């Protein structure tokens, strides 16, 4: 709960913990990025959602994350990263066969990369961002198509979110 030699606000440290899952490598990367912005240590006012971590940090995080991950867990993680937000088990099944998906979710949870809110699951923010950045354009496009198909079935989904997935999936045409 200390950075730059001073005690941090509990609310802020809880937010960092939420973002990183409490994993030391991620926590260190976030604090380093914050201190680069504010060398004086006054980091509590920074918006963690807009924090831009260096590509080298992303690569380091991804290498650590992917090490030892089964191929089916990687597929599920990529799908959740592109879907964004929280998903339930039924939506997660779109990533592969039911047994594989639930086994993969368990694997991701054991690694500490999933958050749960009741039946809803989501990838930790930094993992999600890193995975999205690492996807090839073709893979990203295919996952956006799947995400769009799922989100269209949900009630009350933000139309902007649907449009983003449709655009990235190549399903929107620009007006001339």
Tab-separated table of N, CA and C in Angstrom:
chain	number	residue	atom	x	y	z
A	1	UNK	N	0.808	-1.203	0.000
A	1	UNK	CA	0.000	0.000	0.000
A	1	UNK	C	0.850	1.265	0.000
A	2	UNK	N	2.123	1.138	-0.408
A	2	UNK	CA	3.000	2.288	-0.468
A	2	UNK	C	3.539	2.453	-1.883
A	3	UNK	N	3.673	3.702	-2.302
A	3	UNK	CA	4.328	4.024	-3.575
A	3	UNK	C	5.059	5.338	-3.379
A	4	UNK	N	6.256	5.419	-3.934
A	4	UNK	CA	7.093	6.619	-3.820
A	4	UNK	C	7.240	7.024	-2.364
A	5	UNK	N	7.349	6.023	-1.493
A	5	UNK	CA	7.615	6.284	-0.082
A	5	UNK	C	6.436	6.806	0.721
A	6	UNK	N	5.229	6.777	0.167
A	6	UNK	CA	4.092	7.241	0.957
A	6	UNK	C	2.940	6.249	0.875
A	7	UNK	N	2.105	6.266	1.880
A	7	UNK	CA	0.954	5.384	1.977
A	7	UNK	C	-0.111	5.798	0.967
A	8	UNK	N	-0.672	4.818	0.270
A	8	UNK	CA	-1.717	5.095	-0.715
A	8	UNK	C	-3.104	4.942	-0.094
A	9	UNK	N	-4.049	5.669	-0.630
A	9	UNK	CA	-5.441	5.613	-0.214
A	9	UNK	C	-5.990	4.192	-0.412
A	10	UNK	N	-6.773	3.684	0.566
A	10	UNK	CA	-7.312	2.315	0.480
A	10	UNK	C	-8.196	2.103	-0.741
A	11	UNK	N	-9.010	3.077	-1.077
A	11	UNK	CA	-9.881	2.952	-2.239
A	11	UNK	C	-9.049	2.776	-3.504
A	12	UNK	N	-7.969	3.540	-3.601
A	12	UNK	CA	-7.099	3.465	-4.775
A	12	UNK	C	-6.375	2.121	-4.817
A	13	UNK	N	-5.872	1.650	-3.687
A	13	UNK	CA	-5.182	0.355	-3.678
A	13	UNK	C	-6.163	-0.774	-4.004
A	14	UNK	N	-7.409	-0.650	-3.564
A	14	UNK	CA	-8.415	-1.655	-3.913
A	14	UNK	C	-8.666	-1.663	-5.415
A	15	UNK	N	-8.686	-0.481	-6.031
A	15	UNK	CA	-8.892	-0.378	-7.476
A	15	UNK	C	-7.711	-1.005	-8.229
A	16	UNK	N	-6.494	-0.773	-7.756
A	16	UNK	CA	-5.320	-1.406	-8.373
A	16	UNK	C	-5.423	-2.922	-8.242
A	17	UNK	N	-5.838	-3.386	-7.082
A	17	UNK	CA	-5.991	-4.827	-6.860
A	17	UNK	C	-7.042	-5.407	-7.808
A	18	UNK	N	-8.136	-4.696	-7.996
A	18	UNK	CA	-9.185	-5.127	-8.927
A	18	UNK	C	-8.642	-5.228	-10.345
A	19	UNK	N	-7.894	-4.253	-10.742
A	19	UNK	CA	-7.345	-4.190	-12.087
A	19	UNK	C	-6.338	-5.308	-12.344
A	20	UNK	N	-5.507	-5.603	-11.361
A	20	UNK	CA	-4.400	-6.539	-11.549
A	20	UNK	C	-4.657	-7.925	-10.985
A	21	UNK	N	-5.735	-8.079	-10.225
A	21	UNK	CA	-5.971	-9.359	-9.568
A	21	UNK	C	-5.003	-9.594	-8.425
A	22	UNK	N	-4.269	-8.552	-8.040
A	22	UNK	CA	-3.315	-8.673	-6.950
A	22	UNK	C	-2.025	-9.376	-7.336
A	23	UNK	N	-1.863	-9.654	-8.605
A	23	UNK	CA	-0.662	-10.359	-9.060
A	23	UNK	C	0.529	-9.401	-9.052
A	24	UNK	N	1.608	-9.812	-8.411
A	24	UNK	CA	2.746	-8.902	-8.210
A	24	UNK	C	3.304	-8.281	-9.490
A	25	UNK	N	3.469	-9.060	-10.559
A	25	UNK	CA	4.037	-8.525	-11.794
A	25	UNK	C	3.147	-7.422	-12.362
A	26	UNK	N	1.845	-7.659	-12.361
A	26	UNK	CA	0.922	-6.662	-12.894
A	26	UNK	C	0.861	-5.435	-11.993
A	27	UNK	N	0.822	-5.650	-10.687
A	27	UNK	CA	0.771	-4.531	-9.744
A	27	UNK	C	2.003	-3.654	-9.906
A	28	UNK	N	3.157	-4.290	-10.032
A	28	UNK	CA	4.405	-3.546	-10.222
A	28	UNK	C	4.375	-2.750	-11.528
A	29	UNK	N	3.829	-3.364	-12.606
A	29	UNK	CA	3.754	-2.677	-13.891
A	29	UNK	C	2.840	-1.460	-13.811
A	30	UNK	N	1.710	-1.601	-13.129
A	30	UNK	CA	0.767	-0.482	-12.990
A	30	UNK	C	1.395	0.638	-12.170
A	31	UNK	N	2.012	0.294	-11.045
A	31	UNK	CA	2.637	1.322	-10.207
A	31	UNK	C	3.777	2.024	-10.943
A	32	UNK	N	4.560	1.258	-11.698
A	32	UNK	CA	5.654	1.869	-12.460
A	32	UNK	C	5.110	2.856	-13.493
A	33	UNK	N	4.022	2.468	-14.186
A	33	UNK	CA	3.418	3.364	-15.184
A	33	UNK	C	2.851	4.611	-14.517
A	34	UNK	N	2.234	4.450	-13.357
A	34	UNK	CA	1.678	5.596	-12.637
A	34	UNK	C	2.776	6.537	-12.161
A	35	UNK	N	3.842	5.970	-11.630
A	35	UNK	CA	4.934	6.803	-11.133
A	35	UNK	C	5.683	7.499	-12.273
A	36	UNK	N	5.655	6.899	-13.466
A	36	UNK	CA	6.253	7.569	-14.623
A	36	UNK	C	5.436	8.816	-14.979
A	37	UNK	N	4.118	8.737	-14.778
A	37	UNK	CA	3.250	9.896	-15.021
A	37	UNK	C	3.399	10.954	-13.941
A	38	UNK	N	3.531	10.495	-12.715
A	38	UNK	CA	3.574	11.378	-11.543
A	38	UNK	C	4.753	11.020	-10.648
A	39	UNK	N	5.960	11.420	-11.006
A	39	UNK	CA	7.147	11.072	-10.214
A	39	UNK	C	7.069	11.552	-8.765
A	40	UNK	N	6.247	12.575	-8.498
A	40	UNK	CA	6.114	13.068	-7.126
A	40	UNK	C	5.316	12.118	-6.242
A	41	UNK	N	4.694	11.080	-6.855
A	41	UNK	CA	3.941	10.095	-6.079
A	41	UNK	C	2.476	10.414	-5.918
A	42	UNK	N	2.001	11.533	-6.432
A	42	UNK	CA	0.580	11.890	-6.305
A	42	UNK	C	-0.254	11.170	-7.339
A	43	UNK	N	-0.356	9.853	-7.210
A	43	UNK	CA	-0.964	9.035	-8.263
A	43	UNK	C	-2.433	8.695	-8.023
A	44	UNK	N	-2.968	8.978	-6.850
A	44	UNK	CA	-4.338	8.557	-6.546
A	44	UNK	C	-5.392	9.156	-7.470
A	45	UNK	N	-5.124	10.303	-8.058
A	45	UNK	CA	-6.103	10.942	-8.922
A	45	UNK	C	-6.104	10.432	-10.356
A	46	UNK	N	-5.172	9.565	-10.696
A	46	UNK	CA	-5.066	9.074	-12.073
A	46	UNK	C	-6.180	8.077	-12.386
A	47	UNK	N	-6.667	8.123	-13.612
A	47	UNK	CA	-7.696	7.208	-14.078
A	47	UNK	C	-7.020	5.913	-14.523
A	48	UNK	N	-7.236	4.857	-13.780
A	48	UNK	CA	-6.580	3.589	-14.081
A	48	UNK	C	-7.090	2.963	-15.375
A	49	UNK	N	-8.328	3.253	-15.746
A	49	UNK	CA	-8.878	2.678	-16.970
A	49	UNK	C	-8.189	3.210	-18.212
A	50	UNK	N	-7.625	4.413	-18.136
A	50	UNK	CA	-6.950	5.012	-19.282
A	50	UNK	C	-5.434	4.836	-19.236
A	51	UNK	N	-4.944	4.100	-18.258
A	51	UNK	CA	-3.512	3.933	-18.084
A	51	UNK	C	-2.916	3.176	-19.263
A	52	UNK	N	-1.887	3.735	-19.858
A	52	UNK	CA	-1.243	3.123	-21.015
A	52	UNK	C	0.066	2.500	-20.559
A	53	UNK	N	0.092	1.176	-20.542
A	53	UNK	CA	1.315	0.479	-20.150
A	53	UNK	C	2.205	0.308	-21.367
A	54	UNK	N	3.483	0.318	-21.138
A	54	UNK	CA	4.445	0.174	-22.241
A	54	UNK	C	4.256	-1.178	-22.921
A	55	UNK	N	4.514	-1.214	-24.233
A	55	UNK	CA	4.397	-2.474	-24.972
A	55	UNK	C	5.275	-3.554	-24.374
A	56	UNK	N	6.438	-3.196	-23.860
A	56	UNK	CA	7.312	-4.196	-23.267
A	56	UNK	C	6.646	-4.813	-22.036
A	57	UNK	N	5.902	-4.021	-21.292
A	57	UNK	CA	5.185	-4.556	-20.137
A	57	UNK	C	4.091	-5.499	-20.608
A	58	UNK	N	3.347	-5.110	-21.638
A	58	UNK	CA	2.319	-5.989	-22.196
A	58	UNK	C	2.922	-7.322	-22.609
A	59	UNK	N	4.045	-7.266	-23.321
A	59	UNK	CA	4.683	-8.484	-23.802
A	59	UNK	C	5.112	-9.367	-22.641
A	60	UNK	N	5.670	-8.752	-21.615
A	60	UNK	CA	6.090	-9.498	-20.430
A	60	UNK	C	4.897	-10.147	-19.742
A	61	UNK	N	3.814	-9.406	-19.608
A	61	UNK	CA	2.607	-9.931	-18.980
A	61	UNK	C	2.065	-11.096	-19.802
A	62	UNK	N	1.992	-10.919	-21.112
A	62	UNK	CA	1.458	-11.977	-21.962
A	62	UNK	C	2.316	-13.226	-21.930
A	63	UNK	N	3.623	-13.075	-21.987
A	63	UNK	CA	4.497	-14.251	-21.921
A	63	UNK	C	4.257	-15.022	-20.638
A	64	UNK	N	4.154	-14.318	-19.522
A	64	UNK	CA	3.888	-14.983	-18.252
A	64	UNK	C	2.518	-15.637	-18.221
A	65	UNK	N	1.550	-14.980	-18.807
A	65	UNK	CA	0.183	-15.485	-18.832
A	65	UNK	C	0.052	-16.721	-19.714
A	66	UNK	N	0.641	-16.688	-20.888
A	66	UNK	CA	0.468	-17.757	-21.856
A	66	UNK	C	1.285	-18.999	-21.531
A	67	UNK	N	2.311	-18.824	-20.717
A	67	UNK	CA	3.173	-19.951	-20.377
A	67	UNK	C	2.346	-21.030	-19.671
A	68	UNK	N	2.323	-22.196	-20.256
A	68	UNK	CA	1.636	-23.328	-19.649
A	68	UNK	C	0.128	-23.333	-19.831
A	69	UNK	N	-0.413	-22.385	-20.580
A	69	UNK	CA	-1.855	-22.329	-20.804
A	69	UNK	C	-2.232	-23.322	-21.905
A	70	UNK	N	-3.287	-24.109	-21.684
A	70	UNK	CA	-3.717	-25.073	-22.696
A	70	UNK	C	-4.251	-24.328	-23.921
A	71	UNK	N	-4.200	-24.954	-25.088
A	71	UNK	CA	-4.724	-24.307	-26.296
A	71	UNK	C	-6.204	-23.925	-26.164
A	72	UNK	N	-7.004	-24.764	-25.524
A	72	UNK	CA	-8.429	-24.420	-25.395
A	72	UNK	C	-8.626	-23.244	-24.439
A	73	UNK	N	-7.818	-23.132	-23.401
A	73	UNK	CA	-7.916	-21.988	-22.480
A	73	UNK	C	-7.502	-20.702	-23.191
A	74	UNK	N	-6.523	-20.794	-24.083
A	74	UNK	CA	-6.111	-19.623	-24.864
A	74	UNK	C	-7.257	-19.151	-25.764
A	75	UNK	N	-7.952	-20.083	-26.399
A	75	UNK	CA	-9.085	-19.734	-27.266
A	75	UNK	C	-10.169	-19.027	-26.454
A	76	UNK	N	-10.481	-19.558	-25.279
A	76	UNK	CA	-11.511	-18.954	-24.423
A	76	UNK	C	-11.070	-17.562	-23.964
A	77	UNK	N	-9.804	-17.433	-23.585
A	77	UNK	CA	-9.290	-16.131	-23.125
A	77	UNK	C	-9.357	-15.098	-24.250
A	78	UNK	N	-8.973	-15.498	-25.467
A	78	UNK	CA	-9.043	-14.573	-26.605
A	78	UNK	C	-10.487	-14.123	-26.847
A	79	UNK	N	-11.408	-15.075	-26.782
A	79	UNK	CA	-12.819	-14.756	-26.987
A	79	UNK	C	-13.316	-13.770	-25.937
A	80	UNK	N	-13.009	-14.020	-24.670
A	80	UNK	CA	-13.448	-13.127	-23.595
A	80	UNK	C	-12.814	-11.743	-23.745
A	81	UNK	N	-11.562	-11.703	-24.191
A	81	UNK	CA	-10.881	-10.416	-24.376
A	81	UNK	C	-11.589	-9.580	-25.440
A	82	UNK	N	-11.974	-10.198	-26.537
A	82	UNK	CA	-12.634	-9.462	-27.615
A	82	UNK	C	-14.072	-9.135	-27.238
A	83	UNK	N	-14.764	-10.044	-26.573
A	83	UNK	CA	-16.143	-9.798	-26.157
A	83	UNK	C	-16.200	-8.568	-25.263
A	84	UNK	N	-15.217	-8.430	-24.374
A	84	UNK	CA	-15.198	-7.295	-23.455
A	84	UNK	C	-16.334	-7.403	-22.464
A	85	UNK	N	-16.239	-6.728	-21.357
A	85	UNK	CA	-17.301	-6.806	-20.364
A	85	UNK	C	-17.407	-8.206	-19.795
A	86	UNK	N	-18.526	-8.473	-19.160
A	86	UNK	CA	-18.737	-9.761	-18.514
A	86	UNK	C	-19.552	-10.686	-19.404
A	87	UNK	N	-19.307	-11.970	-19.279
A	87	UNK	CA	-20.042	-12.989	-20.024
A	87	UNK	C	-20.550	-14.020	-19.031
A	88	UNK	N	-21.565	-14.769	-19.439
A	88	UNK	CA	-21.980	-15.882	-18.599
A	88	UNK	C	-21.507	-17.173	-19.267
A	89	UNK	N	-21.714	-18.287	-18.588
A	89	UNK	CA	-21.232	-19.570	-19.106
A	89	UNK	C	-21.793	-19.906	-20.469
A	90	UNK	N	-23.077	-19.596	-20.697
A	90	UNK	CA	-23.688	-19.912	-21.994
A	90	UNK	C	-23.015	-19.120	-23.111
A	91	UNK	N	-22.722	-17.857	-22.865
A	91	UNK	CA	-22.054	-17.036	-23.880
A	91	UNK	C	-20.637	-17.531	-24.117
A	92	UNK	N	-19.989	-17.987	-23.056
A	92	UNK	CA	-18.618	-18.475	-23.169
A	92	UNK	C	-18.539	-19.738	-24.003
A	93	UNK	N	-19.648	-20.494	-24.065
A	93	UNK	CA	-19.661	-21.731	-24.851
A	93	UNK	C	-19.383	-21.473	-26.323
A	94	UNK	N	-19.609	-20.236	-26.772
A	94	UNK	CA	-19.340	-19.895	-28.170
A	94	UNK	C	-17.857	-20.064	-28.507
A	95	UNK	N	-17.008	-20.128	-27.493
A	95	UNK	CA	-15.572	-20.241	-27.719
A	95	UNK	C	-15.138	-21.672	-28.005
A	96	UNK	N	-16.031	-22.646	-27.816
A	96	UNK	CA	-15.667	-24.031	-28.074
A	96	UNK	C	-16.647	-24.994	-27.444
A	97	UNK	N	-16.346	-26.289	-27.507
A	97	UNK	CA	-17.239	-27.293	-26.907
A	97	UNK	C	-17.406	-27.073	-25.402
A	98	UNK	N	-18.624	-27.328	-24.900
A	98	UNK	CA	-18.999	-27.024	-23.522
A	98	UNK	C	-17.975	-27.520	-22.489
A	99	UNK	N	-17.610	-28.780	-22.551
A	99	UNK	CA	-16.667	-29.326	-21.568
A	99	UNK	C	-15.331	-28.614	-21.598
A	100	UNK	N	-14.835	-28.347	-22.808
A	100	UNK	CA	-13.557	-27.651	-22.967
A	100	UNK	C	-13.629	-26.241	-22.390
A	101	UNK	N	-14.752	-25.556	-22.649
A	101	UNK	CA	-14.896	-24.178	-22.188
A	101	UNK	C	-14.889	-24.119	-20.669
A	102	UNK	N	-15.683	-24.963	-20.019
A	102	UNK	CA	-15.740	-24.903	-18.562
A	102	UNK	C	-14.425	-25.338	-17.924
A	103	UNK	N	-13.760	-26.301	-18.545
A	103	UNK	CA	-12.426	-26.698	-18.070
A	103	UNK	C	-11.442	-25.531	-18.238
A	104	UNK	N	-11.546	-24.856	-19.372
A	104	UNK	CA	-10.669	-23.714	-19.652
A	104	UNK	C	-10.931	-22.558	-18.691
A	105	UNK	N	-12.208	-22.299	-18.399
A	105	UNK	CA	-12.538	-21.248	-17.431
A	105	UNK	C	-11.921	-21.568	-16.074
A	106	UNK	N	-11.977	-22.836	-15.680
A	106	UNK	CA	-11.347	-23.247	-14.424
A	106	UNK	C	-9.842	-23.019	-14.449
A	107	UNK	N	-9.230	-23.311	-15.585
A	107	UNK	CA	-7.787	-23.096	-15.742
A	107	UNK	C	-7.442	-21.611	-15.635
A	108	UNK	N	-8.230	-20.781	-16.300
A	108	UNK	CA	-7.998	-19.334	-16.247
A	108	UNK	C	-8.229	-18.795	-14.838
A	109	UNK	N	-9.225	-19.331	-14.159
A	109	UNK	CA	-9.506	-18.883	-12.793
A	109	UNK	C	-8.377	-19.282	-11.837
A	110	UNK	N	-7.840	-20.483	-11.998
A	110	UNK	CA	-6.716	-20.931	-11.158
A	110	UNK	C	-5.501	-20.023	-11.330
A	111	UNK	N	-5.309	-19.522	-12.544
A	111	UNK	CA	-4.185	-18.606	-12.798
A	111	UNK	C	-4.448	-17.205	-12.253
A	112	UNK	N	-5.698	-16.946	-11.843
A	112	UNK	CA	-6.031	-15.642	-11.279
A	112	UNK	C	-6.378	-14.589	-12.314
A	113	UNK	N	-6.720	-15.012	-13.535
A	113	UNK	CA	-6.960	-14.057	-14.605
A	113	UNK	C	-8.437	-13.784	-14.852
A	114	UNK	N	-9.321	-14.415	-14.084
A	114	UNK	CA	-10.762	-14.182	-14.228
A	114	UNK	C	-11.314	-13.490	-13.003
A	115	UNK	N	-12.301	-12.646	-13.217
A	115	UNK	CA	-13.100	-12.064	-12.132
A	115	UNK	C	-14.488	-12.666	-12.254
A	116	UNK	N	-15.126	-12.909	-11.124
A	116	UNK	CA	-16.493	-13.429	-11.131
A	116	UNK	C	-17.392	-12.478	-10.376
A	117	UNK	N	-18.587	-12.316	-10.923
A	117	UNK	CA	-19.642	-11.562	-10.258
A	117	UNK	C	-20.900	-12.408	-10.428
A	118	UNK	N	-21.150	-13.273	-9.467
A	118	UNK	CA	-22.233	-14.236	-9.599
A	118	UNK	C	-21.910	-15.192	-10.729
A	119	UNK	N	-22.822	-15.314	-11.691
A	119	UNK	CA	-22.612	-16.204	-12.831
A	119	UNK	C	-21.832	-15.526	-13.952
A	120	UNK	N	-21.558	-14.233	-13.824
A	120	UNK	CA	-20.851	-13.474	-14.866
A	120	UNK	C	-19.339	-13.567	-14.644
A	121	UNK	N	-18.607	-13.677	-15.727
A	121	UNK	CA	-17.145	-13.759	-15.675
A	121	UNK	C	-16.552	-12.730	-16.618
A	122	UNK	N	-15.329	-12.312	-16.309
A	122	UNK	CA	-14.593	-11.411	-17.195
A	122	UNK	C	-13.106	-11.633	-16.948
A	123	UNK	N	-12.326	-11.343	-17.978
A	123	UNK	CA	-10.869	-11.375	-17.833
A	123	UNK	C	-10.422	-10.145	-17.074
A	124	UNK	N	-9.333	-10.257	-16.333
A	124	UNK	CA	-8.731	-9.092	-15.706
A	124	UNK	C	-8.369	-8.093	-16.805
A	125	UNK	N	-8.500	-6.844	-16.522
A	125	UNK	CA	-8.353	-5.787	-17.518
A	125	UNK	C	-7.031	-5.851	-18.280
A	126	UNK	N	-5.927	-5.984	-17.590
A	126	UNK	CA	-4.628	-5.952	-18.273
A	126	UNK	C	-4.422	-7.155	-19.177
A	127	UNK	N	-4.942	-8.303	-18.773
A	127	UNK	CA	-4.843	-9.494	-19.617
A	127	UNK	C	-5.686	-9.291	-20.866
A	128	UNK	N	-6.884	-8.780	-20.670
A	128	UNK	CA	-7.793	-8.543	-21.786
A	128	UNK	C	-7.175	-7.593	-22.812
A	129	UNK	N	-6.642	-6.485	-22.347
A	129	UNK	CA	-6.019	-5.501	-23.244
A	129	UNK	C	-4.827	-6.119	-23.970
A	130	UNK	N	-3.979	-6.805	-23.236
A	130	UNK	CA	-2.796	-7.424	-23.846
A	130	UNK	C	-3.154	-8.457	-24.889
A	131	UNK	N	-4.140	-9.296	-24.587
A	131	UNK	CA	-4.557	-10.308	-25.556
A	131	UNK	C	-5.161	-9.681	-26.809
A	132	UNK	N	-6.011	-8.680	-26.630
A	132	UNK	CA	-6.605	-8.018	-27.795
A	132	UNK	C	-5.519	-7.435	-28.696
A	133	UNK	N	-4.521	-6.818	-28.088
A	133	UNK	CA	-3.433	-6.214	-28.871
A	133	UNK	C	-2.609	-7.258	-29.607
A	134	UNK	N	-2.561	-8.477	-29.071
A	134	UNK	CA	-1.705	-9.512	-29.653
A	134	UNK	C	-2.369	-10.292	-30.781
A	135	UNK	N	-3.681	-10.141	-30.957
A	135	UNK	CA	-4.402	-10.917	-31.964
A	135	UNK	C	-4.098	-10.425	-33.379
A	136	UNK	N	-4.054	-11.370	-34.292
A	136	UNK	CA	-3.914	-10.988	-35.704
A	136	UNK	C	-5.225	-10.337	-36.137
A	137	UNK	N	-5.190	-9.491	-37.160
A	137	UNK	CA	-6.426	-8.862	-37.637
A	137	UNK	C	-7.495	-9.886	-38.043
A	138	UNK	N	-7.087	-10.982	-38.658
A	138	UNK	CA	-8.035	-12.013	-39.079
A	138	UNK	C	-8.704	-12.669	-37.884
A	139	UNK	N	-7.920	-13.011	-36.884
A	139	UNK	CA	-8.464	-13.643	-35.672
A	139	UNK	C	-9.380	-12.665	-34.939
A	140	UNK	N	-8.953	-11.421	-34.829
A	140	UNK	CA	-9.760	-10.402	-34.141
A	140	UNK	C	-11.107	-10.235	-34.845
A	141	UNK	N	-11.089	-10.197	-36.164
A	141	UNK	CA	-12.305	-10.030	-36.956
A	141	UNK	C	-13.272	-11.193	-36.718
A	142	UNK	N	-12.756	-12.408	-36.715
A	142	UNK	CA	-13.592	-13.589	-36.494
A	142	UNK	C	-14.210	-13.566	-35.088
A	143	UNK	N	-13.419	-13.176	-34.103
A	143	UNK	CA	-13.928	-13.118	-32.724
A	143	UNK	C	-14.950	-11.990	-32.561
A	144	UNK	N	-14.751	-10.887	-33.268
A	144	UNK	CA	-15.738	-9.801	-33.224
A	144	UNK	C	-17.073	-10.250	-33.824
A	145	UNK	N	-17.037	-11.055	-34.875
A	145	UNK	CA	-18.274	-11.586	-35.455
A	145	UNK	C	-19.017	-12.441	-34.433
A	146	UNK	N	-18.279	-13.283	-33.726
A	146	UNK	CA	-18.891	-14.125	-32.698
A	146	UNK	C	-19.442	-13.267	-31.571
A	147	UNK	N	-18.682	-12.296	-31.135
A	147	UNK	CA	-19.126	-11.407	-30.053
A	147	UNK	C	-20.394	-10.664	-30.461
A	148	UNK	N	-20.442	-10.193	-31.688
A	148	UNK	CA	-21.618	-9.485	-32.179
A	148	UNK	C	-22.845	-10.396	-32.161
A	149	UNK	N	-22.675	-11.616	-32.625
A	149	UNK	CA	-23.779	-12.588	-32.635
A	149	UNK	C	-24.340	-12.805	-31.222
A	150	UNK	N	-23.452	-12.865	-30.238
A	150	UNK	CA	-23.866	-13.075	-28.849
A	150	UNK	C	-24.540	-11.835	-28.286
A	151	UNK	N	-23.926	-10.692	-28.492
A	151	UNK	CA	-24.456	-9.450	-27.918
A	151	UNK	C	-25.801	-9.063	-28.513
A	152	UNK	N	-26.034	-9.426	-29.772
A	152	UNK	CA	-27.323	-9.117	-30.393
A	152	UNK	C	-28.475	-9.851	-29.709
A	153	UNK	N	-28.179	-10.953	-29.040
A	153	UNK	CA	-29.202	-11.735	-28.332
A	153	UNK	C	-29.524	-11.159	-26.958
A	154	UNK	N	-28.640	-10.321	-26.426
A	154	UNK	CA	-28.820	-9.737	-25.091
A	154	UNK	C	-29.783	-8.563	-25.126
A	155	UNK	N	-30.504	-8.398	-24.022
A	155	UNK	CA	-31.371	-7.224	-23.855
A	155	UNK	C	-30.517	-6.045	-23.388
A	156	UNK	N	-30.810	-4.856	-23.895
A	156	UNK	CA	-30.222	-3.624	-23.375
A	156	UNK	C	-28.752	-3.400	-23.628
A	157	UNK	N	-28.185	-4.035	-24.646
A	157	UNK	CA	-26.769	-3.822	-24.964
A	157	UNK	C	-26.611	-2.451	-25.616
A	158	UNK	N	-25.600	-1.733	-25.220
A	158	UNK	CA	-25.301	-0.417	-25.778
A	158	UNK	C	-25.135	-0.526	-27.296
A	159	UNK	N	-25.905	0.240	-28.064
A	159	UNK	CA	-25.791	0.185	-29.524
A	159	UNK	C	-24.378	0.521	-30.017
A	160	UNK	N	-23.682	1.378	-29.304
A	160	UNK	CA	-22.306	1.707	-29.675
A	160	UNK	C	-21.396	0.493	-29.586
A	161	UNK	N	-21.634	-0.344	-28.584
A	161	UNK	CA	-20.835	-1.562	-28.429
A	161	UNK	C	-21.100	-2.504	-29.603
A	162	UNK	N	-22.366	-2.643	-29.981
A	162	UNK	CA	-22.705	-3.478	-31.140
A	162	UNK	C	-22.040	-2.933	-32.402
A	163	UNK	N	-22.092	-1.626	-32.576
A	163	UNK	CA	-21.498	-0.997	-33.756
A	163	UNK	C	-19.979	-1.213	-33.798
A	164	UNK	N	-19.321	-1.115	-32.641
A	164	UNK	CA	-17.860	-1.330	-32.610
A	164	UNK	C	-17.513	-2.748	-33.071
A	165	UNK	N	-18.246	-3.742	-32.530
A	165	UNK	CA	-17.973	-5.126	-32.942
A	165	UNK	C	-18.282	-5.323	-34.427
A	166	UNK	N	-19.395	-4.749	-34.894
A	166	UNK	CA	-19.764	-4.877	-36.307
A	166	UNK	C	-18.701	-4.238	-37.204
A	167	UNK	N	-18.214	-3.072	-36.809
A	167	UNK	CA	-17.188	-2.380	-37.603
A	167	UNK	C	-15.899	-3.193	-37.641
A	168	UNK	N	-15.468	-3.685	-36.484
A	168	UNK	CA	-14.230	-4.459	-36.450
A	168	UNK	C	-14.382	-5.808	-37.176
A	169	UNK	N	-15.629	-6.317	-37.246
A	169	UNK	CA	-15.879	-7.569	-37.958
A	169	UNK	C	-16.020	-7.333	-39.449
A	170	UNK	N	-15.987	-6.052	-39.883
A	170	UNK	CA	-16.101	-5.735	-41.297
A	170	UNK	C	-17.527	-5.814	-41.821
A	171	UNK	N	-18.498	-5.657	-40.929
A	171	UNK	CA	-19.899	-5.799	-41.313
A	171	UNK	C	-20.619	-4.469	-41.515
A	172	UNK	N	-19.917	-3.360	-41.333
A	172	UNK	CA	-20.511	-2.053	-41.568
A	172	UNK	C	-19.903	-1.458	-42.822
A	173	UNK	N	-20.742	-0.795	-43.582
A	173	UNK	CA	-20.255	-0.091	-44.770
A	173	UNK	C	-20.358	1.393	-44.496
A	174	UNK	N	-19.391	2.128	-44.969
A	174	UNK	CA	-19.422	3.588	-44.818
A	174	UNK	C	-20.337	4.197	-45.858
A	175	UNK	N	-21.087	5.196	-45.424
A	175	UNK	CA	-21.962	5.909	-46.362
A	175	UNK	C	-21.111	6.799	-47.270
A	176	UNK	N	-21.527	6.914	-48.499
A	176	UNK	CA	-20.764	7.753	-49.441
A	176	UNK	C	-21.444	9.064	-49.631
